[in-house]
Tab-separated table of C-alpha atoms in Angstrom:
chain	number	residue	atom	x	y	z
T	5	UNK	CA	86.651	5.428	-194.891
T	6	UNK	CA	84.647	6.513	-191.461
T	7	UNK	CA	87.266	7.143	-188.862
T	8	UNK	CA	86.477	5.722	-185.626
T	9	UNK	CA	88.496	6.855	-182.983
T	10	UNK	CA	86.682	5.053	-179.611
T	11	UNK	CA	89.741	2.989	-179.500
T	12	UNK	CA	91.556	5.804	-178.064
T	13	UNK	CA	89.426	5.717	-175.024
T	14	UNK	CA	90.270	2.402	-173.767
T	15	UNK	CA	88.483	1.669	-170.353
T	16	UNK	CA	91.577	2.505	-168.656
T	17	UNK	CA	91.690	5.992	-169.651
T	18	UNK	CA	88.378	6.679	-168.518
T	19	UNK	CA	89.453	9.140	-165.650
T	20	UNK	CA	90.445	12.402	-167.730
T	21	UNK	CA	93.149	12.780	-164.844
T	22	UNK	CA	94.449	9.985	-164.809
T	23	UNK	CA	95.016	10.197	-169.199
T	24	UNK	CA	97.712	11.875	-170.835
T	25	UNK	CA	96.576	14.725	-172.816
T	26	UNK	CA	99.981	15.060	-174.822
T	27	UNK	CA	99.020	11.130	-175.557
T	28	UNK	CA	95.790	11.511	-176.660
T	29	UNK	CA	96.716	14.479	-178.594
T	30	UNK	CA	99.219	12.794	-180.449
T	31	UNK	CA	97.378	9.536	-181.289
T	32	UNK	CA	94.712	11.593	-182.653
T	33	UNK	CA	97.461	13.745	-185.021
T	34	UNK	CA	98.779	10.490	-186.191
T	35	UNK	CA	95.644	8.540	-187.544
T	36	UNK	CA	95.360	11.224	-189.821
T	37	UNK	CA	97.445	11.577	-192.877
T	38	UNK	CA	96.907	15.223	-193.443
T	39	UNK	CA	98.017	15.355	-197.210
T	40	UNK	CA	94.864	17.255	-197.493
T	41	UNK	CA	96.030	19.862	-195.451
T	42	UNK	CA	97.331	22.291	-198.040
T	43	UNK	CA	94.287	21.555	-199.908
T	44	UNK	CA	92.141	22.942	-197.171
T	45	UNK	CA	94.515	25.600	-195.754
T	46	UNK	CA	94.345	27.410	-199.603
T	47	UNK	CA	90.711	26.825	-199.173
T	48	UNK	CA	89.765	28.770	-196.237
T	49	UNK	CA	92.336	31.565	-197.499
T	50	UNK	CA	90.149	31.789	-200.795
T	51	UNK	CA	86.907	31.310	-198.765
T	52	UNK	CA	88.131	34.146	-195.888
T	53	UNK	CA	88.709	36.814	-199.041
T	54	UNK	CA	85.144	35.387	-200.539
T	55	UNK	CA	83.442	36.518	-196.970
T	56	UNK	CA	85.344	39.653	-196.598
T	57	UNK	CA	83.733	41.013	-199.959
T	58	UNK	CA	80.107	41.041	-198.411
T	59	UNK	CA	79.752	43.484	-196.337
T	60	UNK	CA	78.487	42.662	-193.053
T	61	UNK	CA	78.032	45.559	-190.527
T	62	UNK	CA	76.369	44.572	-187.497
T	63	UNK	CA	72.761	44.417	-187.029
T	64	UNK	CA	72.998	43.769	-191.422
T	65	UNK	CA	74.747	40.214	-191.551
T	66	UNK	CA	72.034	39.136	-193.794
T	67	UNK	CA	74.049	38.743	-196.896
T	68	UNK	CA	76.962	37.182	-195.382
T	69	UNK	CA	74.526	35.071	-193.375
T	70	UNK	CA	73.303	33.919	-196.641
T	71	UNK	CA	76.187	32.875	-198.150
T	72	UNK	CA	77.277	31.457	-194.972
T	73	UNK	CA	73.697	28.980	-195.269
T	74	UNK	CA	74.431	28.010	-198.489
T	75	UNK	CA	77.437	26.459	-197.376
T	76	UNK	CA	76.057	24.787	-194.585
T	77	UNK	CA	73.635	23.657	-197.017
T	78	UNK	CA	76.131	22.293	-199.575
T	79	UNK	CA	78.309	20.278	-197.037
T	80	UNK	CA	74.792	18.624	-196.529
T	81	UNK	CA	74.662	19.324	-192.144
T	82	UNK	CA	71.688	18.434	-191.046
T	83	UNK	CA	68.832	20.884	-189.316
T	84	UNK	CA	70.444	23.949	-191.089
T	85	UNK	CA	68.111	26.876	-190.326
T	86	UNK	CA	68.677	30.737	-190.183
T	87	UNK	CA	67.006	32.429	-186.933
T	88	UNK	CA	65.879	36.257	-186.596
T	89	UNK	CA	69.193	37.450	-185.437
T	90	UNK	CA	70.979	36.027	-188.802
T	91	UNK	CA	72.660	33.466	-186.730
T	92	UNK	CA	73.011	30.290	-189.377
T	93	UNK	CA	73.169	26.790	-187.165
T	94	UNK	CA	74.216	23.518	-189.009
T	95	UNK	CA	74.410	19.743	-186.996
T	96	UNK	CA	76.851	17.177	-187.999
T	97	UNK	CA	75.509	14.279	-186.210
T	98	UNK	CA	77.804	12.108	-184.167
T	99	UNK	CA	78.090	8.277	-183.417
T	100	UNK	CA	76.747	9.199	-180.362
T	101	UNK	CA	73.297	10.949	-179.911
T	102	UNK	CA	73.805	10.284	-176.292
T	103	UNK	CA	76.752	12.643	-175.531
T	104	UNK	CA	76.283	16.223	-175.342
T	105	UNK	CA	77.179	18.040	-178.175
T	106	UNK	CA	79.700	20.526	-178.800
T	107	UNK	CA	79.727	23.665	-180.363
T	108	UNK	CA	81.971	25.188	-182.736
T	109	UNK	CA	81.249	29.202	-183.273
T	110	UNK	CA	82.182	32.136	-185.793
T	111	UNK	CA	81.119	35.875	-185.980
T	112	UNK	CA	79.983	37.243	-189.197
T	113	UNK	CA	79.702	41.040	-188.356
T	114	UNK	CA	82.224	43.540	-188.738
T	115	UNK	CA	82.667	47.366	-187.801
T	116	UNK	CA	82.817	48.805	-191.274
T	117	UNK	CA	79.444	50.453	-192.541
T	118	UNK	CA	78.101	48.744	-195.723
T	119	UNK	CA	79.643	51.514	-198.091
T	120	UNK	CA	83.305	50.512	-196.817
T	121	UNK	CA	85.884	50.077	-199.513
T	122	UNK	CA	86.820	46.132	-199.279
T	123	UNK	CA	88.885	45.997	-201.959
T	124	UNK	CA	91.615	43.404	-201.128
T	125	UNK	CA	95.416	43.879	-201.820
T	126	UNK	CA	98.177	41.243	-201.700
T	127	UNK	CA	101.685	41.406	-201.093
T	128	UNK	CA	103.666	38.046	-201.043
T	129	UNK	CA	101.798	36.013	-197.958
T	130	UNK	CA	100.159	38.758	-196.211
T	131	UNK	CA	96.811	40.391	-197.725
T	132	UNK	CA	95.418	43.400	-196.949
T	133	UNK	CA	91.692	44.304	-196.444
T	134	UNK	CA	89.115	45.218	-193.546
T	135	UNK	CA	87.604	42.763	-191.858
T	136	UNK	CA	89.567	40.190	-192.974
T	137	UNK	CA	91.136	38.708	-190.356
T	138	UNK	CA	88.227	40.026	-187.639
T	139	UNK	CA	86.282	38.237	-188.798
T	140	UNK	CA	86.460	36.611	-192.256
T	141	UNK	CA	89.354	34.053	-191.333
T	142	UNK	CA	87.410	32.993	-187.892
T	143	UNK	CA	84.210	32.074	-190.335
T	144	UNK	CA	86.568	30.526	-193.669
T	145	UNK	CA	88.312	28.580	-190.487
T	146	UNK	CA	84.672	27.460	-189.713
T	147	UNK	CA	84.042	26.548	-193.165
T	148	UNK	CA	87.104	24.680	-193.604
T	149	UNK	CA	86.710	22.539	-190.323
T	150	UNK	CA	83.000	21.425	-191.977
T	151	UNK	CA	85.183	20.489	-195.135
T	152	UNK	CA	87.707	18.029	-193.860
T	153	UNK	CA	85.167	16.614	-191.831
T	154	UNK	CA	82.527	16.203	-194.209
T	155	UNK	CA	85.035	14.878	-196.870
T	156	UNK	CA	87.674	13.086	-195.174
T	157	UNK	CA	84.464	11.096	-193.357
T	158	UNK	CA	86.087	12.146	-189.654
T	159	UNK	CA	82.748	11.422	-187.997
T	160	UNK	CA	83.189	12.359	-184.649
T	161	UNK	CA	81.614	10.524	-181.785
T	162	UNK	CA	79.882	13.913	-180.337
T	163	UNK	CA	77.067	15.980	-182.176
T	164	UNK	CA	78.718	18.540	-183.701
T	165	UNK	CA	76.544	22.354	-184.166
T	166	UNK	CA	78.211	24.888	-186.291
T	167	UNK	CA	77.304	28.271	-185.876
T	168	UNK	CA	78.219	31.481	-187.362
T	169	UNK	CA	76.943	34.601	-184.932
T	170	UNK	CA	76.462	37.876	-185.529
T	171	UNK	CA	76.572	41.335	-183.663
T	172	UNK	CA	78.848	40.304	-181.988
T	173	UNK	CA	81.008	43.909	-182.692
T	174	UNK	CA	80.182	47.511	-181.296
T	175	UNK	CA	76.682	47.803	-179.927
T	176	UNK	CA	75.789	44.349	-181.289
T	177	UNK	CA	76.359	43.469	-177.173
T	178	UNK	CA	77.252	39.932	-178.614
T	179	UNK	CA	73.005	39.744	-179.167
T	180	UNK	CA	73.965	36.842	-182.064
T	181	UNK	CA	75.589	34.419	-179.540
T	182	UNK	CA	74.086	35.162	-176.738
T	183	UNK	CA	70.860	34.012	-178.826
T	184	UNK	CA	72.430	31.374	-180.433
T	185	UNK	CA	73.757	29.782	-177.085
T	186	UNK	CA	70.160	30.122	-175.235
T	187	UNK	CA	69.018	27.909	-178.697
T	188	UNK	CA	71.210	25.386	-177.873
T	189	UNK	CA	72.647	25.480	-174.027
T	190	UNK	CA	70.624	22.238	-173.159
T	191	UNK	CA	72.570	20.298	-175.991
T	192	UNK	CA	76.013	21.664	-175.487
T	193	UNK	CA	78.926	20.701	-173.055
T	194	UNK	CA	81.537	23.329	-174.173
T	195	UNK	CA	82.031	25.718	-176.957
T	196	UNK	CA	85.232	26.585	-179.241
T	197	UNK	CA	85.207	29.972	-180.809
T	198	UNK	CA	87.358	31.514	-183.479
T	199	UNK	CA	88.620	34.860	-184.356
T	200	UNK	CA	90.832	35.026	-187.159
T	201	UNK	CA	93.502	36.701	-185.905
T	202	UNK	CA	93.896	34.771	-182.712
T	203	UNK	CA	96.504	32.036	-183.296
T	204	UNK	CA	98.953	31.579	-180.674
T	205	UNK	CA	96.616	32.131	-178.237
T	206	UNK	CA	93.719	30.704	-176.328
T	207	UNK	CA	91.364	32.840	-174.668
T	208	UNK	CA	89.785	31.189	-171.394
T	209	UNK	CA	88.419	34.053	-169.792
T	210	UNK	CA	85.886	36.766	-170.827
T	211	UNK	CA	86.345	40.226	-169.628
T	212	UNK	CA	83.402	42.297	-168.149
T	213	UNK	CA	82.081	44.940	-170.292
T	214	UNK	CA	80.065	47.746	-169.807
T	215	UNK	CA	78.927	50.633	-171.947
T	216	UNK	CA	77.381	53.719	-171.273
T	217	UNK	CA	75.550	56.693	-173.595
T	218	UNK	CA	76.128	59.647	-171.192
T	219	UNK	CA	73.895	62.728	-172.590
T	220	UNK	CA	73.785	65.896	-171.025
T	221	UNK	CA	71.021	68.798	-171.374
T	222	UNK	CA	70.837	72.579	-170.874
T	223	UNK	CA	68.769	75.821	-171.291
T	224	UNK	CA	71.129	76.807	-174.170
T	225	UNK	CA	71.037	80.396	-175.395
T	226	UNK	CA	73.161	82.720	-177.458
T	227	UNK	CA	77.047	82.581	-177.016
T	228	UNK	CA	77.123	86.441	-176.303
T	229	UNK	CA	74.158	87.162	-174.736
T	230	UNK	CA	73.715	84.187	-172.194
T	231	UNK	CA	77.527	83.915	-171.241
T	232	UNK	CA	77.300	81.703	-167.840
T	233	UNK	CA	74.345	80.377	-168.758
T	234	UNK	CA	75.021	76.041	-168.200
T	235	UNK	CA	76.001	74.431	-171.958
T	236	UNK	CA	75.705	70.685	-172.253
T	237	UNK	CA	79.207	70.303	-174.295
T	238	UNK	CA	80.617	72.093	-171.375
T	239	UNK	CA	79.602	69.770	-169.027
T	240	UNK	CA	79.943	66.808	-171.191
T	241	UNK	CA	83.713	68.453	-171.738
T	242	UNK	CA	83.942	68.680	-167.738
T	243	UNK	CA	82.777	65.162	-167.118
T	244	UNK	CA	85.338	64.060	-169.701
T	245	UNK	CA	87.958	65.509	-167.798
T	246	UNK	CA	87.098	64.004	-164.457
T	247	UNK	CA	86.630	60.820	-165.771
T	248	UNK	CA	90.268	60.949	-167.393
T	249	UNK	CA	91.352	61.855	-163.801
T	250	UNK	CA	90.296	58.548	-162.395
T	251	UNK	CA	93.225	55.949	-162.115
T	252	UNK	CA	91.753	52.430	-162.137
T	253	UNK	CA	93.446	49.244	-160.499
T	254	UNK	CA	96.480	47.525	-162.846
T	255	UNK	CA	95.271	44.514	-160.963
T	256	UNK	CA	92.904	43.291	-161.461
T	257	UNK	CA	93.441	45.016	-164.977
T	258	UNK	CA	90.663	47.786	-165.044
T	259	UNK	CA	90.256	50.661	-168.571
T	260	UNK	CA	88.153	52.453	-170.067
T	261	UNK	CA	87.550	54.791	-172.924
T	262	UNK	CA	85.524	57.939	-174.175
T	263	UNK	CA	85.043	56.376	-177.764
T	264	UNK	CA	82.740	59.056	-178.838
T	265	UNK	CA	81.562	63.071	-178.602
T	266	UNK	CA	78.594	64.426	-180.120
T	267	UNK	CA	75.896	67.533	-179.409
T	268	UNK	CA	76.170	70.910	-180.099
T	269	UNK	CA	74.491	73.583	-182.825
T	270	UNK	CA	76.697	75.751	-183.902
T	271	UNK	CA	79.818	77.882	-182.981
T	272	UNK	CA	77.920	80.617	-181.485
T	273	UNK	CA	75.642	78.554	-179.800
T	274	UNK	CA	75.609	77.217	-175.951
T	275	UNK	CA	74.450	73.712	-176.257
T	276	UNK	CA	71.315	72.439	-175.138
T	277	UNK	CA	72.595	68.469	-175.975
T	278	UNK	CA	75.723	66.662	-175.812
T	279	UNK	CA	77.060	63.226	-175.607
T	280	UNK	CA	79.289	60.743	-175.183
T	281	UNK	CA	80.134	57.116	-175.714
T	282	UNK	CA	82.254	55.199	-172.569
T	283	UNK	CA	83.385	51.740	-172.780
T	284	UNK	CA	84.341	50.215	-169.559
T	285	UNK	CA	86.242	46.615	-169.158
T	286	UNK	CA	87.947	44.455	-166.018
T	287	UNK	CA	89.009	41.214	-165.277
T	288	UNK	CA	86.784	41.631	-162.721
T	289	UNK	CA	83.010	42.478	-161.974
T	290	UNK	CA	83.065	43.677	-158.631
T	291	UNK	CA	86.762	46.528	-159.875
T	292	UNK	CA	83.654	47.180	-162.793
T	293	UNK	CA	81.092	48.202	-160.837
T	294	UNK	CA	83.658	50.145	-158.710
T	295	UNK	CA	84.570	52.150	-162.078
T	296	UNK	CA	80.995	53.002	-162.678
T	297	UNK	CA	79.762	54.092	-159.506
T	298	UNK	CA	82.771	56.461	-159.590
T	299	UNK	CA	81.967	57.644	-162.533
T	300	UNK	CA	77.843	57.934	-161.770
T	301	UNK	CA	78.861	59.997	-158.559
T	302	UNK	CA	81.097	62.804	-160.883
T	303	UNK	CA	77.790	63.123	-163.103
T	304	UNK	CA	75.787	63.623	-159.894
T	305	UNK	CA	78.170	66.027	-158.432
T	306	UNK	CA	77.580	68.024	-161.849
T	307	UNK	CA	73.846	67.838	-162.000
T	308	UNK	CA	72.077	71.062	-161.563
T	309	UNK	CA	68.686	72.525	-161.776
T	310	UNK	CA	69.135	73.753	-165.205
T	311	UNK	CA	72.083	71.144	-166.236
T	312	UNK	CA	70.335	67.262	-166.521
T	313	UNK	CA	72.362	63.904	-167.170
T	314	UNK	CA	70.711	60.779	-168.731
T	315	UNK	CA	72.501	57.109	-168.103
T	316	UNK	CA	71.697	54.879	-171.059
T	317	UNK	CA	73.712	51.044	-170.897
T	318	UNK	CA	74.389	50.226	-174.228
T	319	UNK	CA	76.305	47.572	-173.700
T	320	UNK	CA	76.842	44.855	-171.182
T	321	UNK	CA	79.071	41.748	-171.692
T	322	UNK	CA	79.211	39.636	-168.625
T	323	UNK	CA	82.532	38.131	-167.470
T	324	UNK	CA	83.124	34.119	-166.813
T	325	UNK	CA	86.301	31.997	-166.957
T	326	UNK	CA	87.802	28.749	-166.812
T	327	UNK	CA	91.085	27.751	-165.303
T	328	UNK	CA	94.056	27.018	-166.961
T	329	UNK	CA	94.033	23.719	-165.904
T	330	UNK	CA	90.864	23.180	-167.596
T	331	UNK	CA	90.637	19.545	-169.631
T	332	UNK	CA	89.743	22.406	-172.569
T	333	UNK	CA	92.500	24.445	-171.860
T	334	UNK	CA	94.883	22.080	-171.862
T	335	UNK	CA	93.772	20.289	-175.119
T	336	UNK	CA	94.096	23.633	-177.079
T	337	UNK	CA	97.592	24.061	-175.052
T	338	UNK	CA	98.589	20.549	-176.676
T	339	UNK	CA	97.155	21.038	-179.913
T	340	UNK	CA	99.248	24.193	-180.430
T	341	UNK	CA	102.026	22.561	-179.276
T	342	UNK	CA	102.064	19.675	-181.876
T	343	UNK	CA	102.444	22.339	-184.879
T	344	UNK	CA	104.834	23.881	-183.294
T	345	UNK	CA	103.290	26.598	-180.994
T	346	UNK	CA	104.108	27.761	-177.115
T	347	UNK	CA	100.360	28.728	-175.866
T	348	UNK	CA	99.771	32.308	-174.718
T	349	UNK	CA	96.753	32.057	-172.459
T	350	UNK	CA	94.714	34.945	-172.923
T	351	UNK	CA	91.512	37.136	-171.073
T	352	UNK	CA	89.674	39.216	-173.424
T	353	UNK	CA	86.117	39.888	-174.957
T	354	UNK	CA	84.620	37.651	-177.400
T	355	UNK	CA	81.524	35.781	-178.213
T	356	UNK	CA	82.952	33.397	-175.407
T	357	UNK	CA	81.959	35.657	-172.902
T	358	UNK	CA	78.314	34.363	-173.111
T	359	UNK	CA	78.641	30.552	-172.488
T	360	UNK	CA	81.483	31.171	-170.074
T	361	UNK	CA	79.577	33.373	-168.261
T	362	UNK	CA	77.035	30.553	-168.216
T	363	UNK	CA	79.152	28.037	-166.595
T	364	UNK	CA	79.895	25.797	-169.689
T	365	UNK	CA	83.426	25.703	-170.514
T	366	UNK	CA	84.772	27.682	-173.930
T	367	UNK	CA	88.102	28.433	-175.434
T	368	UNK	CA	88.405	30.761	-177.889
T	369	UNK	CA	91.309	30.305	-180.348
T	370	UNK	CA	92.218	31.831	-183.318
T	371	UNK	CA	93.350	30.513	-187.546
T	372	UNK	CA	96.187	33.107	-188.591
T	373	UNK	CA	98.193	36.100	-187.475
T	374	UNK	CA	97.821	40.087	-189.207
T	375	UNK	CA	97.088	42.974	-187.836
T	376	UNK	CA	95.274	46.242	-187.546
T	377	UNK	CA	92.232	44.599	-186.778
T	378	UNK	CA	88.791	47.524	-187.085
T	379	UNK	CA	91.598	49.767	-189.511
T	380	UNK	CA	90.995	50.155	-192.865
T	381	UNK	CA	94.446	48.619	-193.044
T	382	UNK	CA	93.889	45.604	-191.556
T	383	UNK	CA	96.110	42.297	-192.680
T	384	UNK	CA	96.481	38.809	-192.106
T	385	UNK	CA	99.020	36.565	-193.412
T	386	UNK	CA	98.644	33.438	-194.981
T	387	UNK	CA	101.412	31.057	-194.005
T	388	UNK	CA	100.107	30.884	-190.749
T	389	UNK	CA	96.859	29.508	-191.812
T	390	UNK	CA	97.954	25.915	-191.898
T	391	UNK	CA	98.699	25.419	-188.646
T	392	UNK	CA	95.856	27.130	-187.501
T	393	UNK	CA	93.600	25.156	-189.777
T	394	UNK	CA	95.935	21.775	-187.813
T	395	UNK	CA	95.135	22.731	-184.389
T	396	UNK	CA	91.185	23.633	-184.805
T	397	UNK	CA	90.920	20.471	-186.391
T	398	UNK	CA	92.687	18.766	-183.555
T	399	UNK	CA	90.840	20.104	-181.145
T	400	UNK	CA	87.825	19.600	-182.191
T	401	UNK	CA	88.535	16.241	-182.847
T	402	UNK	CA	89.840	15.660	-179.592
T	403	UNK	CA	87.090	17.087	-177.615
T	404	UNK	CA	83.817	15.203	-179.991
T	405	UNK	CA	85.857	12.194	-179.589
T	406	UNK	CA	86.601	11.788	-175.575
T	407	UNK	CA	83.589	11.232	-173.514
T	408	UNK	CA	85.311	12.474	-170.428
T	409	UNK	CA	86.868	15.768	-172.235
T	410	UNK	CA	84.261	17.523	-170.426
């Protein structure tokens, strides 16, 4: 049977403040039967441990991306299509061509190199294996939501694109998504994004990001015989040091950290190259760029003749939020409330950052709990997974199927 849920949005309601969301929440919940639930919760568990097996290190989603197609394919979405970036795109059309669509949005890359062990252990409800839950459960819980959908005939009044991005770890800069949004910003009014690991909380803002390759240079020379002489691991050692010295604001929350050292030849040897890796974050662009020109004037202090500093920016996530009282905010608020969930509203970096930062309004929310998340360790548990699997389908419902959501 093809649910129809327009008669939810009587002409009455058609001022979003003047509607209920609790209400609207809860008429959706109950003109579903959800026997089907356990059905699809055990589904995305099996289909989360099925993508964790392929590796998927970013800038190599290929394989996954693949697999990920296939799917697409199989649940029969229209205009499914790969692009150079391994982003795979599938439309479910809606009832209503002339709405603008929404977007629902997964990551497919992970931080382990290809040669990572993935073998998966499991002990009671909780299995073990990297990448699982960041992000194998955020793309199952994509594949699920297509599922119930597709099956259950839920055929929302909204367009619908599924996407599953890549590189959106590490250096990746979030190049999938930001790709995959400039494809399809002119058809979008709002994005929901899942990482697995995320339930409980909704993520309205995007942090700022910045990342730096710092590499020093020298002369070099023998360890004996050119004592004094300037050696880049020295200075890259020194610049360490300051930068550990500087305190940034608690408010608005400011860190960063030296992820990475490199250079050097040998022992006996006074560098000629060194490096490192700095990863810089706020709440706020302006206490950013505050951190980094600090940080540019202690490698300019340090510059000598002989002693040379390059700047490369590897990385640079802009920031963008929503408030709380957001229409979007407050559906995911409600929809985690009606399985049982108190909210936790949440500022972080994500694949959201890019359409946030854009204006258009995104939540990112999350399909289980675990742990360890980039540890060879990592877990997530599977009880959890229901719920999860209740709320993304509630909100998603909720938002293709009011015309004044956004």
């Amino acid at each position: 049977m093809r649910h129809n849920y327009q008669t939810y949005f009587t002409k009455s309601n058609r001022k979003w403040p003047g509607y209920r969301m609790k209400n609207l929440v809860q008429k959706i919940e109950r003109g579903l039967n959800w026997q089907w639930l356990p059905e699809i919760s055990r589904y995305a568990t099996d289909q989360a441990m099925a993508v964790q097996q392929i590796a998927a290190p970013t800038f190599h989603e290929q394989t996954r991306a693949d697999y990920v197609q296939k799917l697409f394919s199989e649940f029969e979405l229209d205009q499914v299509s790969m692009d150079s970036y391994f982003n795979v795109f599938g439309l479910l059309p809606g009832n209503r061509p002339d709405l603008p669509a929404i977007m629902v949005s997964a990551h497919t890359d992970t931080v382990f190199p290809a040669e990572a062990d993935l073998t998966l252990r499991q002990e009671n409800d909780i299995i073990y294996g990297p990448g699982l839950g960041d992000n194998s459960f955020g793309v199952s819980g994509l594949l699920a939501l297509i599922k119930v959908i597709c099956e259950q005939d839920l055929i929302p009044q909204r367009d619908i694109w599924f996407v599953a991005t890549t590189r959106e770890e590490g250096l990746g800069d979030l190049g999938g998504m930001r790709a995959a949004y400039k494809t399809l910003q002119d058809k979008v009014c709002c994005v929901i994004n899942l990482e697995g690991l995320a339930f409980g909380h909704i993520y309205h803002a995007g942090i700022a990001v910045r990342r730096l390759h710092i590499v020093a240079t020298a002369p070099g020379g023998h360890s004996w015989l050119h004592f004094g002489r300037p050696s880049a691991t020295h200075a890259i050692v020194e610049l360490g040091s300051r930068i550990l010295a500087i305190k940034p604001p608690e408010t608005p929350r400011t860190t960063y950290n030296i992820g990475l050292l490199e250079g050097g030849q040998g022992i006996n040897v006074i560098a000629t190259q060194a490096g490192l890796w700095l990863d810089m974050r706020s709440e706020d662009q302006k206490a950013l760029r505050a951190l980094e020109h600090e940080i540019r004037q202690q490698i300019d202090s340090l510059q000598t003749e002989e002693l040379k500093f390059s700047i490369e920016i590897v990385g640079d996530r802009p920031s963008g939020q929503i408030p709380a009282n957001h229409p979007l905010v407050q559906a995911a608020i409600e929809t985690l409330t009606i399985v049982g969930m108190q909210g936790v509203l949440e500022t972080g970096s994500t694949d959201g950052n890019v359409p946030l930062a854009a204006g258009c309004p995104t939540v990112t929310i999350g399909i289980t709990r675990g742990g360890n998340a980039h540890r060879m360790d990592e877990y997530a548990e599977t009880a959890p997974v229901a719920l999860g699997m209740k709320q993304l389908i509630l909100l998603t419902l909720v938002v293709a199927n009011n015309p004044d959501t956004i």
